[in-house]
């Protein structure tokens, strides 16, 4: 069976199992769980992969809702398709979690791709791996998994996400999280203000310093913060105050530089007020996405043959941050953002997203992506030199 025949077989398998893949999306959409707590979703996906004859590790590493399922033949490349299945808080009834970011769709694409390739495992030289990655919306489970070496044997990573525009080399910003806690000295604000050390002043001066530096940073830098503790009563000099910031930018190296400057603003406020500063990082640091041209070419070719009219490659936008950026700095990665048809806009973290995340329109794009990713995996299995090209491009892009 040649490569084109294998791709045709993948399409037939996908179309035969189309309803089952829609059921994956539907189940996870209707069982929303927060990051790190995705027990039902993970178990559902794990059971599906076991039924399909995959070798499954669950839990995978220290993350209790992470898993790995693989199936293959021969000594060829290992291609991993990633699933995310955590929901967002507050978008459901009475503040319950809901899938306003479409992670149910991501899981269905990942499971569908794995199942299709798994069913034709004897026809390929390689291994398809589905990796369940928890808590993308919060602490970034992929980061912990990377630190534990759980991607060490993977050659290529692929993942797709619903978005407002189809882009096969989608950007994401590197991000650092900072918490500044200032400890001062309480005093009566009217009778003995001179005896107090105002921790809130230190917070205010930190904001002032950061605002002053904004003009002297590159245009891609985003610095946004909130006051999380501003004191207890108006007539008491605040002895404790706290603020948190995110620092984002296109490249990790430059974000590191800006983060140091933001920290210096807080240190300056400490010197000016006498309040003692404590610095912590409440959330993990996310890296920017490293795009791999050879994988982009494969994705574009296979998406066009499976019904995508227009495929963009890296558009100018104001992206967010995601833990797949960290993966992309370690393993050659194709991260695709996929738009709905008919002018429908899928905007993540928006109540409108709930209308489309598990809709017929989303199913259409899901089926197209499963076929496209399966074909892309076949290309990699048939041409293992693609892996070496991708790894070389990764190193070049990181320079």
Short mmCIF file of C-alpha atoms in Angstrom, two decimals:
data_model
loop_
_atom_site.label_atom_id
_atom_site.label_comp_id
_atom_site.label_asym_id
_atom_site.label_seq_id
_atom_site.Cartn_x
_atom_site.Cartn_y
_atom_site.Cartn_z
CA UNK A 1 0.00 0.00 0.00
CA UNK A 2 1.56 3.30 -1.06
CA UNK A 3 1.27 6.63 0.76
CA UNK A 4 -1.76 7.84 -1.19
CA UNK A 5 -3.59 4.60 -0.56
CA UNK A 6 -2.85 4.92 3.15
CA UNK A 7 -4.23 8.43 3.20
CA UNK A 8 -7.36 7.26 1.39
CA UNK A 9 -7.76 4.47 3.94
CA UNK A 10 -7.43 6.99 6.78
CA UNK A 11 -10.27 9.04 5.28
CA UNK A 12 -12.50 5.95 5.06
CA UNK A 13 -11.80 5.02 8.69
CA UNK A 14 -12.50 8.56 9.87
CA UNK A 15 -15.80 8.75 8.02
CA UNK A 16 -16.86 5.35 9.35
CA UNK A 17 -16.13 6.44 12.94
CA UNK A 18 -17.30 10.05 12.57
CA UNK A 19 -20.18 9.73 15.01
CA UNK A 20 -17.93 8.20 17.67
CA UNK A 21 -15.56 11.14 17.43
CA UNK A 22 -18.49 13.54 17.76
CA UNK A 23 -19.47 11.63 20.90
CA UNK A 24 -16.02 12.31 22.36
CA UNK A 25 -16.52 16.04 21.93
CA UNK A 26 -20.06 15.84 23.28
CA UNK A 27 -19.13 13.84 26.39
CA UNK A 28 -16.29 16.11 27.44
CA UNK A 29 -18.30 19.23 26.66
CA UNK A 30 -21.06 17.99 28.97
CA UNK A 31 -18.69 16.94 31.76
CA UNK A 32 -16.67 20.14 32.31
CA UNK A 33 -13.95 19.92 34.95
CA UNK A 34 -11.31 22.36 36.15
CA UNK A 35 -7.59 21.92 35.54
CA UNK A 36 -6.04 19.09 37.53
CA UNK A 37 -9.50 17.75 38.36
CA UNK A 38 -10.44 16.32 34.95
CA UNK A 39 -11.08 12.82 36.30
CA UNK A 40 -14.15 11.93 34.27
CA UNK A 41 -12.75 13.36 31.04
CA UNK A 42 -9.41 11.60 31.43
CA UNK A 43 -11.03 8.27 32.31
CA UNK A 44 -13.39 8.55 29.33
CA UNK A 45 -10.48 9.11 26.93
CA UNK A 46 -8.35 6.42 28.55
CA UNK A 47 -11.14 3.85 28.27
CA UNK A 48 -11.63 4.72 24.61
CA UNK A 49 -7.95 4.17 23.87
CA UNK A 50 -7.90 0.89 25.78
CA UNK A 51 -10.87 -0.32 23.75
CA UNK A 52 -8.90 0.54 20.61
CA UNK A 53 -6.01 -1.65 21.72
CA UNK A 54 -3.60 1.11 22.70
CA UNK A 55 -0.97 0.61 25.38
CA UNK A 56 -2.04 3.06 28.09
CA UNK A 57 -0.25 4.62 31.05
CA UNK A 58 -2.67 6.35 33.45
CA UNK A 59 -1.84 8.42 35.35
CA UNK A 60 1.23 9.48 33.43
CA UNK A 61 3.81 11.04 35.71
CA UNK A 62 2.82 13.04 38.75
CA UNK A 63 -0.23 14.64 37.12
CA UNK A 64 -3.13 12.45 38.22
CA UNK A 65 -5.25 13.28 35.16
CA UNK A 66 -2.46 12.96 32.58
CA UNK A 67 -2.20 9.87 30.40
CA UNK A 68 -0.31 8.36 27.50
CA UNK A 69 -1.74 5.94 24.94
CA UNK A 70 0.30 4.54 22.06
CA UNK A 71 0.03 2.08 19.24
CA UNK A 72 2.36 1.39 16.36
CA UNK A 73 4.46 -0.92 14.28
CA UNK A 74 8.13 -0.88 13.42
CA UNK A 75 10.93 1.42 14.52
CA UNK A 76 9.76 4.59 12.80
CA UNK A 77 9.08 8.01 14.33
CA UNK A 78 6.85 8.65 17.33
CA UNK A 79 4.23 11.28 16.52
CA UNK A 80 2.27 12.61 19.48
CA UNK A 81 -1.11 14.30 19.23
CA UNK A 82 -1.99 16.24 22.36
CA UNK A 83 -5.34 16.45 24.13
CA UNK A 84 -6.49 19.16 26.52
CA UNK A 85 -9.70 18.69 28.49
CA UNK A 86 -9.88 21.26 31.28
CA UNK A 87 -12.77 23.72 31.33
CA UNK A 88 -12.95 27.36 32.37
CA UNK A 89 -14.50 28.48 35.66
CA UNK A 90 -17.58 30.68 35.72
CA UNK A 91 -19.00 30.12 32.25
CA UNK A 92 -21.56 27.51 33.28
CA UNK A 93 -24.81 27.88 35.26
CA UNK A 94 -24.32 29.47 38.70
CA UNK A 95 -20.62 29.98 38.04
CA UNK A 96 -19.90 26.33 37.23
CA UNK A 97 -17.11 25.37 34.82
CA UNK A 98 -17.82 25.16 31.09
CA UNK A 99 -15.88 24.61 27.88
CA UNK A 100 -15.64 28.19 26.64
CA UNK A 101 -12.26 27.44 25.10
CA UNK A 102 -13.21 24.34 23.15
CA UNK A 103 -10.95 21.83 24.84
CA UNK A 104 -13.63 19.20 24.24
CA UNK A 105 -12.94 19.73 20.52
CA UNK A 106 -9.19 19.45 21.02
CA UNK A 107 -9.67 16.11 22.76
CA UNK A 108 -11.91 14.82 19.99
CA UNK A 109 -9.37 15.77 17.30
CA UNK A 110 -6.56 14.11 19.26
CA UNK A 111 -8.55 10.94 19.97
CA UNK A 112 -9.81 10.76 16.41
CA UNK A 113 -6.34 11.12 14.92
CA UNK A 114 -4.93 8.48 17.26
CA UNK A 115 -7.75 6.02 16.61
CA UNK A 116 -7.57 6.41 12.82
CA UNK A 117 -3.82 5.78 12.73
CA UNK A 118 -4.15 3.06 15.36
CA UNK A 119 -6.61 1.16 13.20
CA UNK A 120 -4.09 1.04 10.37
CA UNK A 121 -1.05 0.44 12.58
CA UNK A 122 0.12 -2.57 10.58
CA UNK A 123 0.41 -0.35 7.51
CA UNK A 124 2.78 2.18 9.06
CA UNK A 125 6.37 2.25 10.30
CA UNK A 126 6.09 4.27 13.48
CA UNK A 127 4.00 4.94 16.55
CA UNK A 128 1.06 7.25 17.13
CA UNK A 129 0.93 8.56 20.68
CA UNK A 130 -1.96 10.37 22.31
CA UNK A 131 -0.90 12.36 25.36
CA UNK A 132 -3.51 13.78 27.71
CA UNK A 133 -2.26 17.05 29.19
CA UNK A 134 -4.14 18.58 32.14
CA UNK A 135 -4.65 22.13 33.31
CA UNK A 136 -3.65 24.17 30.26
CA UNK A 137 -5.84 27.03 31.49
CA UNK A 138 -4.17 27.30 34.89
CA UNK A 139 -0.79 25.95 35.90
CA UNK A 140 0.13 24.35 32.57
CA UNK A 141 0.36 20.60 33.08
CA UNK A 142 2.61 20.19 30.05
CA UNK A 143 5.36 22.08 31.88
CA UNK A 144 5.43 19.56 34.72
CA UNK A 145 5.32 16.72 32.20
CA UNK A 146 8.30 18.20 30.35
CA UNK A 147 10.25 18.52 33.57
CA UNK A 148 9.54 14.85 34.30
CA UNK A 149 10.88 13.78 30.89
CA UNK A 150 7.53 12.60 29.59
CA UNK A 151 8.18 14.02 26.09
CA UNK A 152 11.76 12.78 25.84
CA UNK A 153 11.07 10.00 23.31
CA UNK A 154 8.61 11.97 21.15
CA UNK A 155 9.82 13.05 17.70
CA UNK A 156 6.96 15.32 16.54
CA UNK A 157 4.03 16.94 18.39
CA UNK A 158 0.78 18.09 16.77
CA UNK A 159 -2.23 19.85 18.26
CA UNK A 160 -5.19 21.88 16.98
CA UNK A 161 -7.35 24.50 18.71
CA UNK A 162 -10.52 26.26 17.61
CA UNK A 163 -9.96 29.97 16.99
CA UNK A 164 -11.27 32.87 14.90
CA UNK A 165 -8.85 32.31 12.02
CA UNK A 166 -7.17 29.25 10.49
CA UNK A 167 -3.44 29.49 11.06
CA UNK A 168 -1.07 26.53 10.88
CA UNK A 169 1.86 28.34 12.48
CA UNK A 170 -0.02 30.18 15.21
CA UNK A 171 1.91 32.38 17.61
CA UNK A 172 1.78 32.46 21.39
CA UNK A 173 3.47 34.80 23.82
CA UNK A 174 6.07 33.88 26.40
CA UNK A 175 4.78 34.77 29.85
CA UNK A 176 6.09 35.23 33.38
CA UNK A 177 3.94 35.49 36.48
CA UNK A 178 5.04 37.68 39.40
CA UNK A 179 3.64 38.30 42.88
CA UNK A 180 5.01 41.12 45.02
CA UNK A 181 4.14 41.01 48.71
CA UNK A 182 5.14 44.02 50.81
CA UNK A 183 5.29 43.93 54.61
CA UNK A 184 5.22 47.26 56.43
CA UNK A 185 4.12 48.42 59.86
CA UNK A 186 0.57 49.21 60.94
CA UNK A 187 -0.27 52.48 62.67
CA UNK A 188 -3.28 54.73 63.19
CA UNK A 189 -3.56 56.73 59.98
CA UNK A 190 -4.65 59.93 61.76
CA UNK A 191 -2.94 59.82 65.16
CA UNK A 192 0.38 58.11 64.43
CA UNK A 193 0.95 57.95 60.66
CA UNK A 194 4.63 58.75 61.18
CA UNK A 195 5.05 55.47 63.05
CA UNK A 196 3.75 53.36 60.17
CA UNK A 197 5.39 51.86 57.11
CA UNK A 198 2.83 51.88 54.31
CA UNK A 199 2.92 48.64 52.33
CA UNK A 200 0.21 49.91 49.99
CA UNK A 201 2.45 52.82 49.01
CA UNK A 202 5.01 50.26 47.88
CA UNK A 203 2.38 48.60 45.68
CA UNK A 204 1.34 51.97 44.24
CA UNK A 205 4.95 52.88 43.51
CA UNK A 206 5.52 49.52 41.83
CA UNK A 207 2.63 50.27 39.47
CA UNK A 208 3.99 53.77 38.88
CA UNK A 209 7.43 52.43 38.02
CA UNK A 210 6.03 49.86 35.61
CA UNK A 211 3.79 52.47 33.97
CA UNK A 212 6.81 54.73 33.49
CA UNK A 213 8.83 51.99 31.78
CA UNK A 214 6.09 51.06 29.28
CA UNK A 215 7.32 53.64 26.74
CA UNK A 216 10.76 52.01 26.73
CA UNK A 217 9.74 48.47 25.84
CA UNK A 218 9.09 46.81 22.48
CA UNK A 219 5.53 46.96 21.13
CA UNK A 220 4.89 43.24 21.63
CA UNK A 221 5.33 43.47 25.39
CA UNK A 222 2.22 43.21 27.55
CA UNK A 223 2.38 43.95 31.29
CA UNK A 224 -0.86 43.69 33.22
CA UNK A 225 -1.43 43.55 36.94
CA UNK A 226 -3.91 43.78 39.79
CA UNK A 227 -3.82 44.65 43.50
CA UNK A 228 -4.71 41.52 45.45
CA UNK A 229 -4.38 43.02 48.93
CA UNK A 230 -4.58 46.74 49.69
CA UNK A 231 -5.04 46.85 53.44
CA UNK A 232 -7.80 46.22 55.97
CA UNK A 233 -9.25 49.60 56.94
CA UNK A 234 -8.99 53.20 55.79
CA UNK A 235 -7.77 54.48 59.16
CA UNK A 236 -4.97 51.94 59.46
CA UNK A 237 -1.65 52.28 57.66
CA UNK A 238 -1.53 49.04 55.63
CA UNK A 239 1.08 46.70 57.06
CA UNK A 240 0.60 44.25 54.21
CA UNK A 241 -0.15 44.79 50.54
CA UNK A 242 0.21 42.62 47.50
CA UNK A 243 0.02 42.80 43.72
CA UNK A 244 0.38 40.36 40.84
CA UNK A 245 1.58 40.86 37.27
CA UNK A 246 1.87 38.95 34.03
CA UNK A 247 4.70 39.91 31.68
CA UNK A 248 4.26 38.70 28.09
CA UNK A 249 6.17 39.03 24.84
CA UNK A 250 6.99 37.31 21.56
CA UNK A 251 10.34 35.87 22.61
CA UNK A 252 11.41 34.25 25.88
CA UNK A 253 14.82 35.94 25.98
CA UNK A 254 13.33 39.45 25.79
CA UNK A 255 10.59 38.62 28.29
CA UNK A 256 13.35 37.59 30.71
CA UNK A 257 14.87 41.06 30.33
CA UNK A 258 11.56 42.85 30.91
CA UNK A 259 10.74 40.64 33.88
CA UNK A 260 13.99 41.68 35.53
CA UNK A 261 13.05 45.34 35.00
CA UNK A 262 9.60 44.78 36.50
CA UNK A 263 11.20 43.13 39.52
CA UNK A 264 13.51 46.15 39.86
CA UNK A 265 10.46 48.42 39.98
CA UNK A 266 9.25 46.49 43.01
CA UNK A 267 12.71 46.57 44.58
CA UNK A 268 12.79 50.33 44.07
CA UNK A 269 9.44 50.64 45.83
CA UNK A 270 10.89 48.62 48.70
CA UNK A 271 13.78 51.08 49.02
CA UNK A 272 11.53 54.13 48.83
CA UNK A 273 9.03 52.99 51.45
CA UNK A 274 10.97 50.73 53.76
CA UNK A 275 8.40 47.97 53.32
CA UNK A 276 10.00 44.54 53.05
CA UNK A 277 9.53 42.86 49.66
CA UNK A 278 8.87 39.18 49.04
CA UNK A 279 8.85 37.96 45.42
CA UNK A 280 7.13 34.78 44.25
CA UNK A 281 5.82 33.28 41.03
CA UNK A 282 2.27 32.01 41.50
CA UNK A 283 1.99 30.55 37.99
CA UNK A 284 4.54 28.75 35.81
CA UNK A 285 6.39 30.54 33.05
CA UNK A 286 5.08 29.87 29.55
CA UNK A 287 7.36 30.01 26.54
CA UNK A 288 6.62 31.37 23.07
CA UNK A 289 5.74 28.90 20.33
CA UNK A 290 8.61 27.93 18.05
CA UNK A 291 7.19 27.34 14.56
CA UNK A 292 8.68 24.68 12.28
CA UNK A 293 8.40 25.43 8.53
CA UNK A 294 8.64 21.82 7.34
CA UNK A 295 5.72 20.87 9.59
CA UNK A 296 3.77 23.89 8.42
CA UNK A 297 4.21 22.78 4.82
CA UNK A 298 2.91 19.30 5.61
CA UNK A 299 -0.05 20.68 7.52
CA UNK A 300 -1.01 23.12 4.75
CA UNK A 301 -0.81 20.45 2.05
CA UNK A 302 -2.95 17.96 3.96
CA UNK A 303 -5.48 20.49 5.20
CA UNK A 304 -6.10 21.76 1.68
CA UNK A 305 -6.68 18.24 0.40
CA UNK A 306 -9.19 17.73 3.20
CA UNK A 307 -11.43 20.72 2.58
CA UNK A 308 -9.70 23.82 3.94
CA UNK A 309 -10.03 26.64 1.43
CA UNK A 310 -7.55 29.04 2.98
CA UNK A 311 -4.70 28.32 5.35
CA UNK A 312 -2.67 31.15 6.84
CA UNK A 313 0.85 30.97 8.15
CA UNK A 314 1.50 33.22 11.12
CA UNK A 315 -0.75 36.26 11.24
CA UNK A 316 -0.25 39.47 13.15
CA UNK A 317 -2.48 39.30 16.19
CA UNK A 318 -2.37 39.71 19.94
CA UNK A 319 -2.13 36.08 21.04
CA UNK A 320 -2.29 34.71 24.54
CA UNK A 321 0.05 32.24 26.22
CA UNK A 322 -0.08 28.47 26.42
CA UNK A 323 2.00 25.63 27.79
CA UNK A 324 2.39 24.10 24.34
CA UNK A 325 4.89 26.90 23.81
CA UNK A 326 7.14 25.14 26.32
CA UNK A 327 6.69 21.85 24.44
CA UNK A 328 7.56 23.55 21.14
CA UNK A 329 10.90 24.68 22.55
CA UNK A 330 11.76 21.05 23.27
CA UNK A 331 10.06 18.95 20.56
CA UNK A 332 9.30 20.06 16.97
CA UNK A 333 5.65 21.09 17.17
CA UNK A 334 2.82 21.94 14.81
CA UNK A 335 0.17 23.98 16.62
CA UNK A 336 -2.78 24.88 14.40
CA UNK A 337 -5.61 27.28 15.13
CA UNK A 338 -8.78 26.43 13.24
CA UNK A 339 -11.66 28.74 12.29
CA UNK A 340 -15.27 27.79 11.71
CA UNK A 341 -16.89 28.28 8.31
CA UNK A 342 -19.71 30.62 7.23
CA UNK A 343 -18.23 33.67 8.90
CA UNK A 344 -18.77 32.31 12.42
CA UNK A 345 -16.18 33.63 14.86
CA UNK A 346 -14.93 31.38 17.64
CA UNK A 347 -13.47 33.67 20.29
CA UNK A 348 -11.95 31.83 23.21
CA UNK A 349 -12.89 32.64 26.81
CA UNK A 350 -16.17 34.14 25.64
CA UNK A 351 -19.75 33.05 26.30
CA UNK A 352 -20.28 32.97 22.53
CA UNK A 353 -17.73 30.16 22.34
CA UNK A 354 -20.14 27.90 24.22
CA UNK A 355 -22.53 28.09 21.27
CA UNK A 356 -19.98 26.66 18.87
CA UNK A 357 -17.55 24.46 20.84
CA UNK A 358 -19.78 21.39 20.45
CA UNK A 359 -21.79 22.40 17.39
CA UNK A 360 -22.30 20.90 13.96
CA UNK A 361 -20.00 23.60 12.59
CA UNK A 362 -17.28 22.49 15.03
CA UNK A 363 -17.84 18.85 14.11
CA UNK A 364 -17.23 19.67 10.45
CA UNK A 365 -13.84 21.20 11.22
CA UNK A 366 -13.08 18.36 13.64
CA UNK A 367 -13.53 15.75 10.91
CA UNK A 368 -11.39 17.77 8.51
CA UNK A 369 -8.63 18.09 11.10
CA UNK A 370 -8.63 14.40 12.01
CA UNK A 371 -8.22 13.52 8.33
CA UNK A 372 -5.53 16.18 7.94
CA UNK A 373 -3.56 15.18 11.01
CA UNK A 374 -3.80 11.49 10.11
CA UNK A 375 -2.46 12.28 6.64
CA UNK A 376 0.29 14.42 8.13
CA UNK A 377 1.30 11.57 10.44
CA UNK A 378 1.39 9.20 7.46
CA UNK A 379 3.71 11.62 5.65
CA UNK A 380 6.07 11.60 8.62
CA UNK A 381 6.01 7.82 8.93
CA UNK A 382 6.66 7.45 5.20
CA UNK A 383 9.45 10.05 5.20
CA UNK A 384 11.27 9.80 8.56
CA UNK A 385 13.88 12.27 7.35
CA UNK A 386 11.20 14.89 8.07
CA UNK A 387 11.97 14.42 11.76
CA UNK A 388 15.62 15.36 11.31
CA UNK A 389 14.67 18.41 9.23
CA UNK A 390 12.20 19.48 11.89
CA UNK A 391 14.70 19.07 14.70
CA UNK A 392 17.29 21.07 12.77
CA UNK A 393 14.77 23.86 12.15
CA UNK A 394 13.88 23.87 15.84
CA UNK A 395 17.49 24.51 16.79
CA UNK A 396 17.84 27.20 14.14
CA UNK A 397 14.68 28.99 15.28
CA UNK A 398 15.81 28.99 18.89
CA UNK A 399 19.14 30.68 18.07
#
